Short mmCIF file of C-alpha atoms and ligand atoms in Angstrom, two decimals:
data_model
loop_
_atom_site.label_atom_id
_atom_site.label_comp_id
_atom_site.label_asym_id
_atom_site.label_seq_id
_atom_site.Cartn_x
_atom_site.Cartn_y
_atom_site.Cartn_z
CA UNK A 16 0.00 0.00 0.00
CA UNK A 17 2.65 2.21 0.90
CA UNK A 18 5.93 3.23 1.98
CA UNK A 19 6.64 2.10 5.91
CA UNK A 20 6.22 4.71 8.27
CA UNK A 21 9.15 6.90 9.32
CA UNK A 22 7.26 8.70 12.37
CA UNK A 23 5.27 7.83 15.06
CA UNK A 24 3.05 8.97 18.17
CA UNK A 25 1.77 6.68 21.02
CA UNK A 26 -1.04 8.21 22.68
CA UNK A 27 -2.00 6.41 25.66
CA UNK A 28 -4.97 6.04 27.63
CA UNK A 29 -6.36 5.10 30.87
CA UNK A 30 -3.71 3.81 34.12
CA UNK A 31 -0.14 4.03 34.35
CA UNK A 32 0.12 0.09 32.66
CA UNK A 33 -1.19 1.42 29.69
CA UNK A 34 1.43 4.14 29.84
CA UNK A 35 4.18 1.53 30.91
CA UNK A 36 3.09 -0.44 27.35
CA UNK A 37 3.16 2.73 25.41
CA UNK A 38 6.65 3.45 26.62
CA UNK A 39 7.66 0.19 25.83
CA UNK A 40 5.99 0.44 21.81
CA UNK A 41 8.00 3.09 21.22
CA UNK A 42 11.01 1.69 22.12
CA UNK A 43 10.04 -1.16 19.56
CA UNK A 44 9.26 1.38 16.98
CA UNK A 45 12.45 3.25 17.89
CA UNK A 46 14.69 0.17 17.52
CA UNK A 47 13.20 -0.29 14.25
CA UNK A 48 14.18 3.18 13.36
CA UNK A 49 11.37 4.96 13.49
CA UNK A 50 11.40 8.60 14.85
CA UNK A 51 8.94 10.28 17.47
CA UNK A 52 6.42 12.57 16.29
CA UNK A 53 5.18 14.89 19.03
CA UNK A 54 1.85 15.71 17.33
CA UNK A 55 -0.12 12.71 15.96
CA UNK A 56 -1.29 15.17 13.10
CA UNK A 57 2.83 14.46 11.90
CA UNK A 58 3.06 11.25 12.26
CA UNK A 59 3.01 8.25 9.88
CA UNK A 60 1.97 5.67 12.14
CA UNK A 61 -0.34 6.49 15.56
CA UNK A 62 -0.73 3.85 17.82
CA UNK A 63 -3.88 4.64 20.00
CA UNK A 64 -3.38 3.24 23.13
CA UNK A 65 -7.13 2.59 24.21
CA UNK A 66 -8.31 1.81 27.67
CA UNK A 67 -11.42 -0.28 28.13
CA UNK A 68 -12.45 1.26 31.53
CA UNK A 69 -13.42 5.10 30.21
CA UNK A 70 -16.87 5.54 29.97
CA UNK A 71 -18.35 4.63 26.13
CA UNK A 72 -14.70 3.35 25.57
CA UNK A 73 -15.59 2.24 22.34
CA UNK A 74 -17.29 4.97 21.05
CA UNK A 75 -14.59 7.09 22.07
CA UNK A 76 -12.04 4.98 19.83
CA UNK A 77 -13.99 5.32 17.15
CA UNK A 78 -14.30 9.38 17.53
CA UNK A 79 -10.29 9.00 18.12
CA UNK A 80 -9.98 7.55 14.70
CA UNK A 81 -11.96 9.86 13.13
CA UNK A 82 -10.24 12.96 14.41
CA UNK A 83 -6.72 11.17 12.74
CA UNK A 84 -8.14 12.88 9.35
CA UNK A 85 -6.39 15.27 7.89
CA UNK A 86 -7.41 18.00 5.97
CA UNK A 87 -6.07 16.78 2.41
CA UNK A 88 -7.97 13.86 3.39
CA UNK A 89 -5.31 11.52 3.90
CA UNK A 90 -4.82 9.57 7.35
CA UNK A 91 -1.49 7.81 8.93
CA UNK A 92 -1.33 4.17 9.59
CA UNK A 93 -3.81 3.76 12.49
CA UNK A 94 -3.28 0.77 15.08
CA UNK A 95 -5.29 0.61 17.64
CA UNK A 96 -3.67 -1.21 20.68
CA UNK A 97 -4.79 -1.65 24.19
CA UNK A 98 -7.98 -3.38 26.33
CA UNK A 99 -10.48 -2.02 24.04
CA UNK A 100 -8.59 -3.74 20.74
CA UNK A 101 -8.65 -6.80 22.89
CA UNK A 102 -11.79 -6.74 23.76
CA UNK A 103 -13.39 -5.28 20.54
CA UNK A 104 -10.87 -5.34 17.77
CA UNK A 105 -12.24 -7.25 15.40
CA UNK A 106 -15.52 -5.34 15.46
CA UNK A 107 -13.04 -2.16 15.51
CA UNK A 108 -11.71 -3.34 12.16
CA UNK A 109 -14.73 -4.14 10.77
CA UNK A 110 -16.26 -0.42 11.26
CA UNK A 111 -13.59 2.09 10.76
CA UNK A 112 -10.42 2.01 8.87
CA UNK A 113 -7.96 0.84 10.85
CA UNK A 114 -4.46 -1.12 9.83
CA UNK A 115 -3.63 -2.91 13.24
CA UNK A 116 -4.91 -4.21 15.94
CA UNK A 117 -3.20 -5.21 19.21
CA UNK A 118 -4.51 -6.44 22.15
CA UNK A 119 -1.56 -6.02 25.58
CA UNK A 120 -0.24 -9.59 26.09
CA UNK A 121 0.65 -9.34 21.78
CA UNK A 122 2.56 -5.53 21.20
CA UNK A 123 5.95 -6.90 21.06
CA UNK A 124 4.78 -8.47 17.71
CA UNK A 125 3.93 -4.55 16.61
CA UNK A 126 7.08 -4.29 14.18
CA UNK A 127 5.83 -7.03 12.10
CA UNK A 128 2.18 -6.19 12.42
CA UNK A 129 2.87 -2.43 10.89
CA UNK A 130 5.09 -4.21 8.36
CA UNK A 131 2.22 -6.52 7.09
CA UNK A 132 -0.64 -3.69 7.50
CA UNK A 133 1.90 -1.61 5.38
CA UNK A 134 1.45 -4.19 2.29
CA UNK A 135 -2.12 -3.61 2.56
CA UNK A 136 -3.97 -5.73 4.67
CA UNK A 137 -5.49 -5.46 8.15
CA UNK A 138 -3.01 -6.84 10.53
CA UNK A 139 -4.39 -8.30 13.83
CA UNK A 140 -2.69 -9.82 17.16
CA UNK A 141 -4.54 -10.47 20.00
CA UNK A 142 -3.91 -13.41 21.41
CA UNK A 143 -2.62 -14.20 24.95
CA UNK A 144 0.15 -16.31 24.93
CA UNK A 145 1.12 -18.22 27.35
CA UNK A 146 4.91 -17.19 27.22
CA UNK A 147 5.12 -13.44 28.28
CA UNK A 148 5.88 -10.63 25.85
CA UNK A 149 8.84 -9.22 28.36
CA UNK A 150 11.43 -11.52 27.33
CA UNK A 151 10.45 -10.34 23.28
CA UNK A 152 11.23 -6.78 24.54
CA UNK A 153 14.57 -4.70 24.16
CA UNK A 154 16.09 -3.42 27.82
CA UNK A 155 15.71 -0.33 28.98
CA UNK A 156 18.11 2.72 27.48
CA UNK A 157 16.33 5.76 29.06
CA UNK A 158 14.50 7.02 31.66
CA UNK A 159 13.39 9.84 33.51
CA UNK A 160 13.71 10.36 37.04
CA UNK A 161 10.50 8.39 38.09
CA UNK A 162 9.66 5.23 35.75
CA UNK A 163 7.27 2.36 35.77
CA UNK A 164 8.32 -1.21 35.69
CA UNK A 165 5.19 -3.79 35.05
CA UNK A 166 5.85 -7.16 37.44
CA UNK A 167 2.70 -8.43 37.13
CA UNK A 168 -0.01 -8.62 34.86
CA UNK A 169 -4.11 -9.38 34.72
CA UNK A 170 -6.65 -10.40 37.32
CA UNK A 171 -8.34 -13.44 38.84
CA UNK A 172 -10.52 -11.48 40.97
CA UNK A 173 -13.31 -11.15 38.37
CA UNK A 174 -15.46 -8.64 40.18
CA UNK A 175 -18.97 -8.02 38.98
CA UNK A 176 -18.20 -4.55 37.19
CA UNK A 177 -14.91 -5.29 35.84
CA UNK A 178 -13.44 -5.89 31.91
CA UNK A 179 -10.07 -6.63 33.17
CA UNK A 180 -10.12 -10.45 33.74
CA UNK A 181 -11.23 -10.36 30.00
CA UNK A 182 -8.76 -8.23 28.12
CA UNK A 183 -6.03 -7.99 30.29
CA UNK A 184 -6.28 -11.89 31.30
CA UNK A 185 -5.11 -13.91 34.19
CA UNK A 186 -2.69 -12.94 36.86
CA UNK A 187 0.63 -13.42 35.62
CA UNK A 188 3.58 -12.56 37.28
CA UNK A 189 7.06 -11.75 35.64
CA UNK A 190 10.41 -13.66 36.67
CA UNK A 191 12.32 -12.26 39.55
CA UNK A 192 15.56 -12.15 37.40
CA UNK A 193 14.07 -10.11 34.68
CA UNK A 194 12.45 -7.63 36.91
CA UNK A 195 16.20 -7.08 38.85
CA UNK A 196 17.82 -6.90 35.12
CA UNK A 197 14.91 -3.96 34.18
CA UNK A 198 14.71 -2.10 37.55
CA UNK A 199 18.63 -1.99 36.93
CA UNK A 200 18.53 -0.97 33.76
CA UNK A 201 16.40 1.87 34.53
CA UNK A 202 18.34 2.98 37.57
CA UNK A 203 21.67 3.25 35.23
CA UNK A 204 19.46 5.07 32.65
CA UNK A 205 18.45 7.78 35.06
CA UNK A 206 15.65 6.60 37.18
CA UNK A 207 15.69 7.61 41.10
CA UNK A 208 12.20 6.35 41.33
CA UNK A 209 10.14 3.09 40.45
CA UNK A 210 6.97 2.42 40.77
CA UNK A 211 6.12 -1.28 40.49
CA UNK A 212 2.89 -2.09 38.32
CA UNK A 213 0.24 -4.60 37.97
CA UNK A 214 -3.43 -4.75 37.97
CA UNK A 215 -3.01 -6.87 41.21
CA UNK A 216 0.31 -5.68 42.22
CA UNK A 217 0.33 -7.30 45.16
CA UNK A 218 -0.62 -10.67 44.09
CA UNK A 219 3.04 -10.64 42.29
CA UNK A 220 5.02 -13.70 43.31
CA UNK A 221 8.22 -15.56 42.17
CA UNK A 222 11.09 -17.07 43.26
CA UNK A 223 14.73 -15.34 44.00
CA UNK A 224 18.42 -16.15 43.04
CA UNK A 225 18.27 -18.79 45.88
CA UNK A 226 14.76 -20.36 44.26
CA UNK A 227 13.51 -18.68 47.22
CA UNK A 228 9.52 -18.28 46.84
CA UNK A 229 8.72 -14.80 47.57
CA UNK A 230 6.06 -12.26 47.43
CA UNK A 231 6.05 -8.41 46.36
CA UNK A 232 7.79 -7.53 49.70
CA UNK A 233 10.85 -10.09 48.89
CA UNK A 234 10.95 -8.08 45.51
CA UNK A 235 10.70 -4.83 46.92
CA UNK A 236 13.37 -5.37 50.04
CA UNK A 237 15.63 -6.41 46.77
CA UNK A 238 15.17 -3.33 44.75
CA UNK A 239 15.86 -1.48 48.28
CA UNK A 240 19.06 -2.53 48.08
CA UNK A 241 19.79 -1.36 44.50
CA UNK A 242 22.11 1.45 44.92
CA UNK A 243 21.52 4.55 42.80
CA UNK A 244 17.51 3.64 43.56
CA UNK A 245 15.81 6.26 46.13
CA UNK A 246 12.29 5.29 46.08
CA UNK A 247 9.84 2.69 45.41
CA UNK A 248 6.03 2.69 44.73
CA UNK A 249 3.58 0.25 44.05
CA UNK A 250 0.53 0.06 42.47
CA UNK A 251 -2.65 -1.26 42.31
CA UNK A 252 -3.32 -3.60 45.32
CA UNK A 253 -6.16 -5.80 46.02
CA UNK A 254 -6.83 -5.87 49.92
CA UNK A 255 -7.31 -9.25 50.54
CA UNK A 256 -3.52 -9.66 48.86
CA UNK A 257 -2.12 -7.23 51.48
CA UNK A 258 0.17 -9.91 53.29
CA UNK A 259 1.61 -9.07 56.71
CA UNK A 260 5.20 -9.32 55.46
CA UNK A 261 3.71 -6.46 52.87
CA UNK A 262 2.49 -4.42 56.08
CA UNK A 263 5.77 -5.23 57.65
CA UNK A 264 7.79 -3.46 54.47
CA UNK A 265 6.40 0.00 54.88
CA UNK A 266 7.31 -0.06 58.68
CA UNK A 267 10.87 -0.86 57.49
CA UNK A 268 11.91 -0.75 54.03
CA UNK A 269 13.30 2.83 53.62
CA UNK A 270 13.07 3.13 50.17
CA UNK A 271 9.47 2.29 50.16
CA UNK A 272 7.38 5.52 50.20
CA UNK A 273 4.66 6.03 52.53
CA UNK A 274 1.43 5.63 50.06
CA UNK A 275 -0.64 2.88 49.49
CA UNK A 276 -3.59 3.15 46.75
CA UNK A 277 -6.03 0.13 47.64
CA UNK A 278 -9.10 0.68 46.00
CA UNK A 279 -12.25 -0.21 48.53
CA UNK A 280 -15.13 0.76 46.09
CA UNK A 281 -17.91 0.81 48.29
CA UNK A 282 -18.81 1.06 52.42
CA UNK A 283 -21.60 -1.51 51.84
CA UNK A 284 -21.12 -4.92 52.69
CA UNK A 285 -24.08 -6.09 50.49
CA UNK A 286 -23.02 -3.69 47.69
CA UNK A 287 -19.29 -5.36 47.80
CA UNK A 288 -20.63 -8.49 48.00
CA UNK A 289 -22.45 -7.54 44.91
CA UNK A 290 -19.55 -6.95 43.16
CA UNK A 291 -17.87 -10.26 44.39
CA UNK A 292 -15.19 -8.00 46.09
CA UNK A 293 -14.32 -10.77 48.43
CA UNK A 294 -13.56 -8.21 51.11
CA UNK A 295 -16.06 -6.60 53.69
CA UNK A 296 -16.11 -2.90 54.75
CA UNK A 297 -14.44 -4.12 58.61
CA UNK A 298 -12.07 -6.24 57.03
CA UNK A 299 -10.76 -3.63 54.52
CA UNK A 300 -11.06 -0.91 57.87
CA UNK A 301 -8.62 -3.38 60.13
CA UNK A 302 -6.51 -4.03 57.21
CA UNK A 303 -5.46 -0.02 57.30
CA UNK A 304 -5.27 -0.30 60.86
CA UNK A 305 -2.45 -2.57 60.79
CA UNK A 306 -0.54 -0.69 58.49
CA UNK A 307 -1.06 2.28 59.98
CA UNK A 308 0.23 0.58 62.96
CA UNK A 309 3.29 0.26 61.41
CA UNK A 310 3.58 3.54 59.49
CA UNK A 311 1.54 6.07 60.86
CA UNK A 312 1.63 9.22 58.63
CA UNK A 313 0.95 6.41 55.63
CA UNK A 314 -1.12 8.21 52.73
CA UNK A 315 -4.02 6.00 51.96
CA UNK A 316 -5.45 6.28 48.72
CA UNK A 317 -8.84 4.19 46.76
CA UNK A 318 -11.08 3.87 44.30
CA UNK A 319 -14.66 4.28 44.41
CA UNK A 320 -17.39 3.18 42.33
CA UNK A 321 -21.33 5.20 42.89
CA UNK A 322 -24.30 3.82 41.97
CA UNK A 323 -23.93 0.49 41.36
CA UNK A 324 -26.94 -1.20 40.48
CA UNK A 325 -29.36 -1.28 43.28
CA UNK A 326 -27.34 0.87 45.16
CA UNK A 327 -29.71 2.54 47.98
CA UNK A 328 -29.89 6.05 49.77
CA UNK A 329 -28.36 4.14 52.97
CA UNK A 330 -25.42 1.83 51.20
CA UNK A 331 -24.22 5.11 49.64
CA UNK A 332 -23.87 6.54 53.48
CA UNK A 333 -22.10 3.54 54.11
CA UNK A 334 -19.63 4.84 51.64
CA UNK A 335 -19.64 8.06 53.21
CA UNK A 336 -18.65 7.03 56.57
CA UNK A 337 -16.26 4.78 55.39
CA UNK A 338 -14.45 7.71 53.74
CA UNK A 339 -14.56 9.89 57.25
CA UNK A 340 -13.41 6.97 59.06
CA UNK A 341 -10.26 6.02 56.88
CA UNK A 342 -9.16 9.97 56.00
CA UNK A 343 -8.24 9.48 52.22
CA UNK A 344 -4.86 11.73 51.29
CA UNK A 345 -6.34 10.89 47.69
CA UNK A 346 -9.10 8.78 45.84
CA UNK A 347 -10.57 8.47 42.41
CA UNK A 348 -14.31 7.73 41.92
CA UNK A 349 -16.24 6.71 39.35
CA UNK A 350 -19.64 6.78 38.42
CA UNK A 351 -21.28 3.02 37.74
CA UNK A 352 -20.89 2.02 34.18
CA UNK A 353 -22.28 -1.34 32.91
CA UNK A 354 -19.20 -2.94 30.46
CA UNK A 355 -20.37 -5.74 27.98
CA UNK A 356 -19.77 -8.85 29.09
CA UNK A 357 -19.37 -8.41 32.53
CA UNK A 358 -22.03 -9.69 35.27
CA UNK A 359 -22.82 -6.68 36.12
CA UNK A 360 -24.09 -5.47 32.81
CA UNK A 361 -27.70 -7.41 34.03
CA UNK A 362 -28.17 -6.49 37.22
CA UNK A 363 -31.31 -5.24 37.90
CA UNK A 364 -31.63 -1.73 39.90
CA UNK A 365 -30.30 0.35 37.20
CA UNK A 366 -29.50 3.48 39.57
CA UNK A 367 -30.86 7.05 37.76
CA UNK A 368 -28.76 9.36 36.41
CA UNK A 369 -29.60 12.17 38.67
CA UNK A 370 -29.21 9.80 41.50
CA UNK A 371 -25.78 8.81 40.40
CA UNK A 372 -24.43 12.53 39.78
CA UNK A 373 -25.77 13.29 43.35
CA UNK A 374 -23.70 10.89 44.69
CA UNK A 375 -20.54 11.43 43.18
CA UNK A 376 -20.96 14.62 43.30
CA UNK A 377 -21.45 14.03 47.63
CA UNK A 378 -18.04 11.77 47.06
CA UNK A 379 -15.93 13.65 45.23
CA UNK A 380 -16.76 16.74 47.54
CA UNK A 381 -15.75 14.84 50.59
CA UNK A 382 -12.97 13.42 49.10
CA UNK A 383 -11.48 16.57 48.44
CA UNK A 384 -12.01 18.04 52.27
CA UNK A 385 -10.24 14.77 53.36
CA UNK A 386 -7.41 15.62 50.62
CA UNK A 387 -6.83 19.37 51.60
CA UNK A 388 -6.97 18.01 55.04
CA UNK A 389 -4.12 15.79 54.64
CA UNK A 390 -2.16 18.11 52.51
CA UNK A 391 -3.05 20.58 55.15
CA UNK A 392 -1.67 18.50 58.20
CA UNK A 393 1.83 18.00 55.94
CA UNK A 394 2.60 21.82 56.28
CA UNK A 395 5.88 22.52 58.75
CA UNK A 396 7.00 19.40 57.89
CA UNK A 397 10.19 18.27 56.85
CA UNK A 398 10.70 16.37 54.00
CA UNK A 399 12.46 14.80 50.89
CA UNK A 400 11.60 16.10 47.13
CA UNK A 401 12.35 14.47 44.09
CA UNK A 402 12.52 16.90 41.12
CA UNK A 403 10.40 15.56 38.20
CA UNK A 404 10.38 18.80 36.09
CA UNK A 405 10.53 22.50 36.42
CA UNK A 406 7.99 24.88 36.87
CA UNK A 407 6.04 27.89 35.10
CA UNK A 408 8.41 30.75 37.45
CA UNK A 409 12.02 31.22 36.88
CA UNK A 410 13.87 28.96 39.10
CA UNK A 411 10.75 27.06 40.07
CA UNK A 412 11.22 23.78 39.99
CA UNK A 413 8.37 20.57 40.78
CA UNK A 414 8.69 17.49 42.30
CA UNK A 415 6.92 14.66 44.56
CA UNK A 416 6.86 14.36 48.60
CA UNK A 417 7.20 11.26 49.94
CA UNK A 418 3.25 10.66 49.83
CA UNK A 419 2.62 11.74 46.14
CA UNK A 420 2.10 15.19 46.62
CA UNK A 421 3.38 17.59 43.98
CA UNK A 422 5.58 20.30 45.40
CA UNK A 423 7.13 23.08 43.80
CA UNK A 424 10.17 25.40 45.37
CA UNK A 425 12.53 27.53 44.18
CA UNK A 426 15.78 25.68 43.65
CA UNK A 427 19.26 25.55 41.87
CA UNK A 428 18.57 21.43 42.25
CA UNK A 429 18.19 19.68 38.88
CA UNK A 430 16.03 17.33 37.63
CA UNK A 431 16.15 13.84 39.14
CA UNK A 432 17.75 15.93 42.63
CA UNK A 433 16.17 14.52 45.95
CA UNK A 434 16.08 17.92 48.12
CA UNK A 435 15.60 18.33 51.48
CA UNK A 436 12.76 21.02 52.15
CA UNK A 437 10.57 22.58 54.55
CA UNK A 438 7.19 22.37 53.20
CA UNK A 439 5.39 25.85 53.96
CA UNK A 440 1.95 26.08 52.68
CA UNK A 441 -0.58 23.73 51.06
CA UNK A 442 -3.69 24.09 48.28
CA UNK A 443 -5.71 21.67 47.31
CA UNK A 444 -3.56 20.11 44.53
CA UNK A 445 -0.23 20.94 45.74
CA UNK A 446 2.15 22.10 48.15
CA UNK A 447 5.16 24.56 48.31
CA UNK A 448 8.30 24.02 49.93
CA UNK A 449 11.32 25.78 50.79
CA UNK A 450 14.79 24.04 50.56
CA UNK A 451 16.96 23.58 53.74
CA UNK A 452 19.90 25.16 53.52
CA UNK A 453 22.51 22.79 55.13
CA UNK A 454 24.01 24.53 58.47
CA UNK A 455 27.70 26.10 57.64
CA UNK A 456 30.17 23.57 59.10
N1 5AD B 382 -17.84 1.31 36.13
C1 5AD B 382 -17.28 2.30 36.88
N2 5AD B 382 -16.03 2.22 37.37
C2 5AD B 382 -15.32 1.12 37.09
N3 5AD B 382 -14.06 0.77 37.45
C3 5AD B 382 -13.80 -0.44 36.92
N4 5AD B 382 -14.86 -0.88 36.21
C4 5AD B 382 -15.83 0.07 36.32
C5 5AD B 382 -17.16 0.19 35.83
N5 5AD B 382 -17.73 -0.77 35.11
C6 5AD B 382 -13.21 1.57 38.33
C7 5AD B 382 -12.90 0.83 39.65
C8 5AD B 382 -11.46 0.43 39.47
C9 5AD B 382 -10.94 1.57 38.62
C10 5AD B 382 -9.66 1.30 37.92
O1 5AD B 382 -11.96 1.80 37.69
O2 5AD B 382 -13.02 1.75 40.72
O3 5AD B 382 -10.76 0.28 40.70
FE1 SF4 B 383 -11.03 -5.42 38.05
FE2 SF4 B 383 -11.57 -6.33 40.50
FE3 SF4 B 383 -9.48 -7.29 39.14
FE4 SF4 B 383 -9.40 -4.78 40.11
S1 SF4 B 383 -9.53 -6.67 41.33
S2 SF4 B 383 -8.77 -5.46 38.05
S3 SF4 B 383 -11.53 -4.16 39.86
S4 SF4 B 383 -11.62 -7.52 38.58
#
């Protein structure tokens, strides 16, 4: 059809794995030679990175492709990648023009895909192998300060709501060995910070040099001792994978940052049940008592979902005083949104619309008080920053706490710098800080 593409933008969607995998496709496309575009409307080849979980995902692909027109009426190579080409590609390809279609266990085939979609024909990969794509996949050359490094992939959880046990497939965990080779890789290419990934993070399991079984706090209490390494994050957990040797990291492990995201979804024990969460409300509030036994100031972070079918008035304020109980320093919530496929999709009790912006609207609103509150409480602190990039002023630079909040300072520090400050005032969003000046000698 037509000459291979020289260019070419990734534009991801949805959580940080899809970012991880869109980092990781354009180092594929770069080893093949291929030069970034900044703008898609420049490129030869976009790869749209979709993410199944965005309300009217599909629809929202389709509106994605659409807008890749240009004016002279010519389009680049188009492949979509991501949960919704798992889910949906076929249909994808059958609807709009597309040239490939990759579902995540399959994008380390994407060189050859965009070489047989460039001879003219639809090109489509989305099987789930059993062998994992990582070992198909160059190492690591660059890096920024902060980087992500998938361990684990999929879920077994299969709650009622959720797409990812379908496209993103069972829990798979990657090799201890490869995971030390690729957090190493990334420290000597620049990165002070990693944040582990997986949609059930803390499910991850392997076994060491010594064939050694271990769980994600054996991996993490290795990376801690990877000099050059300052921090470590993980992300997302499921609470009833929260092991006590897990607990017993964040009272111990310096390197591992004081935040924990662990998505509760809803303060009703018949709504949770519901959605086959496998956890109750007390179970999920004793679980953040223990680790805030062992690390106090911990920021605790979740996810909620409103208005899931047959949701009442009174489950809702369970929610509610599940949030004033546990003191979020962060959440996301979500309205309810049935996804094809899932169990879910027939529940009766469909909540109304009205209903369902009332509540999040209730949420989100509390959520926020709870966030200031914490950001609030951090003030006169003091604390580490790492620099992630600089900042609108002149000599303004911004950077992370310890518990994910952005701060920015006036500094002569550079970019991947960990500097000690005083932090000094807080919004809702973000914090300053002043550097400490170290005492004369
Ligand atoms: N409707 C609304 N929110 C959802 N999430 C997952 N599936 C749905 C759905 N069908 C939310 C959950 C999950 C987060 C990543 O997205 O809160 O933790
Ligand atoms: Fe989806 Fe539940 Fe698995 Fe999270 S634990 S990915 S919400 S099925």
């Amino acid at each position: 059809m037509s000459t291979p593409p020289k260019s070419f933008h990734v534009k991801s969607f949805g959580c940080q794995m899809n970012v991880y995998d869109g980092e990781r496709m354009a180092e594929l496309m770069t080893a093949q030679g291929m030069t970034v575009a900044t703008d898609a409307a420049e490129a030869d080849l976009v790869v749209l990175n979709t993410c199944h979980i965005r309300e009217r995902a599909t629809e929202k692909v389709y509106s994605d492709i659409g807008r890749l027109r240009r004016e002279d009426g010519s389009r680049p190579m188009i492949a979509v990648a991501g949960c919704v080409a798992q889910a949906e590609g076929a249909e994808i390809a059958r609807r709009a023009k597309v040239d490939v279609v990759v579902g995540p266990q399959a994008y380390h085939n994407l060189p050859s895909l965009v070489a047989e979609a460039g001879s003219g024909q639809l090109a489509i990969d989305t099987d789930m192998p059993p062998e994992s794509k990582f070992g198909a996949l160059a190492p690591r050359r660059r890096s920024g300060p902060t980087a992500f490094l998938t361990v684990q992939e999929g879920c077994d959880k299969f709650c009622t709501y959720c797409v990812v046990p379908y496209t993103r497939g069972a829990e798979v965990s990657r090799p201890w060995a490869a995971l030390m080779d690729e957090a190493r890789a990334l420290v000597d290419a620049g990165a002070r910070e990693i944040t582990l990934l997986g949609q059930n993070v803390n499910a991850w399991t392997g076994e060491d040099e010594a064939g050694r079984t271990q769980g994600l706090d054996g991996l993490i209490r290795a990376l801690d001792r990877l000099p050059g390494l300052a921090r470590i994050r993980y992300t997302t957990s499921h609470p009833n994978d929260m092991t006590q040797g897990l607990i017993d990291a964040h009272g111990d492990v310096e390197k591992l940052m004081p935040y924990l995201h662990l998505p509760v979804q809803s303060g009703s024990d018949r709504v949770l049940k519901a959605m086959n969460r496998s956890h109750t409300r007390d179970g999920y509030l004793r679980l953040l008592d223990r680790v805030r036994a062992v690390r106090p100031d911990i920021a605790l972070s979740g996810d909620f979902i409103v208005g899931f079918p047959g949701e009442t008035d009174a489950e809702f304020a369970d929610t509610l005083r599940l949030v004033d109980a546990v003191g979020y320093a962060q959440a996301f919530s979500f309205k309810y949104s049935p996804r094809p496929g899932t169990p879910a999709a027939d529940y009766a009790g469909p909540v109304p619309a009205d209903v369902m912006d009332d509540r999040l609207q209730q949420l989100q609103a509390a959520l926020l008080r709870d966030q200031q509150a914490f950001n609030a409480a951090a003030v006169g602190r003091a604390t580490q920053v790492l620099i992630e990039r600089r900042g609108k002023l002149p000599g303004q630079m911004l950077g992370k706490s310890p518990w994910l909040q952005s701060v920015h300072l006036i500094t002569d520090a550079r970019i991947g710098d960990l500097v000690e400050v005083d932090l000094v005032a807080a919004g809702p969003v973000s914090l300053s800080g002043r550097e400490r000046v170290a005492a004369a000698a």
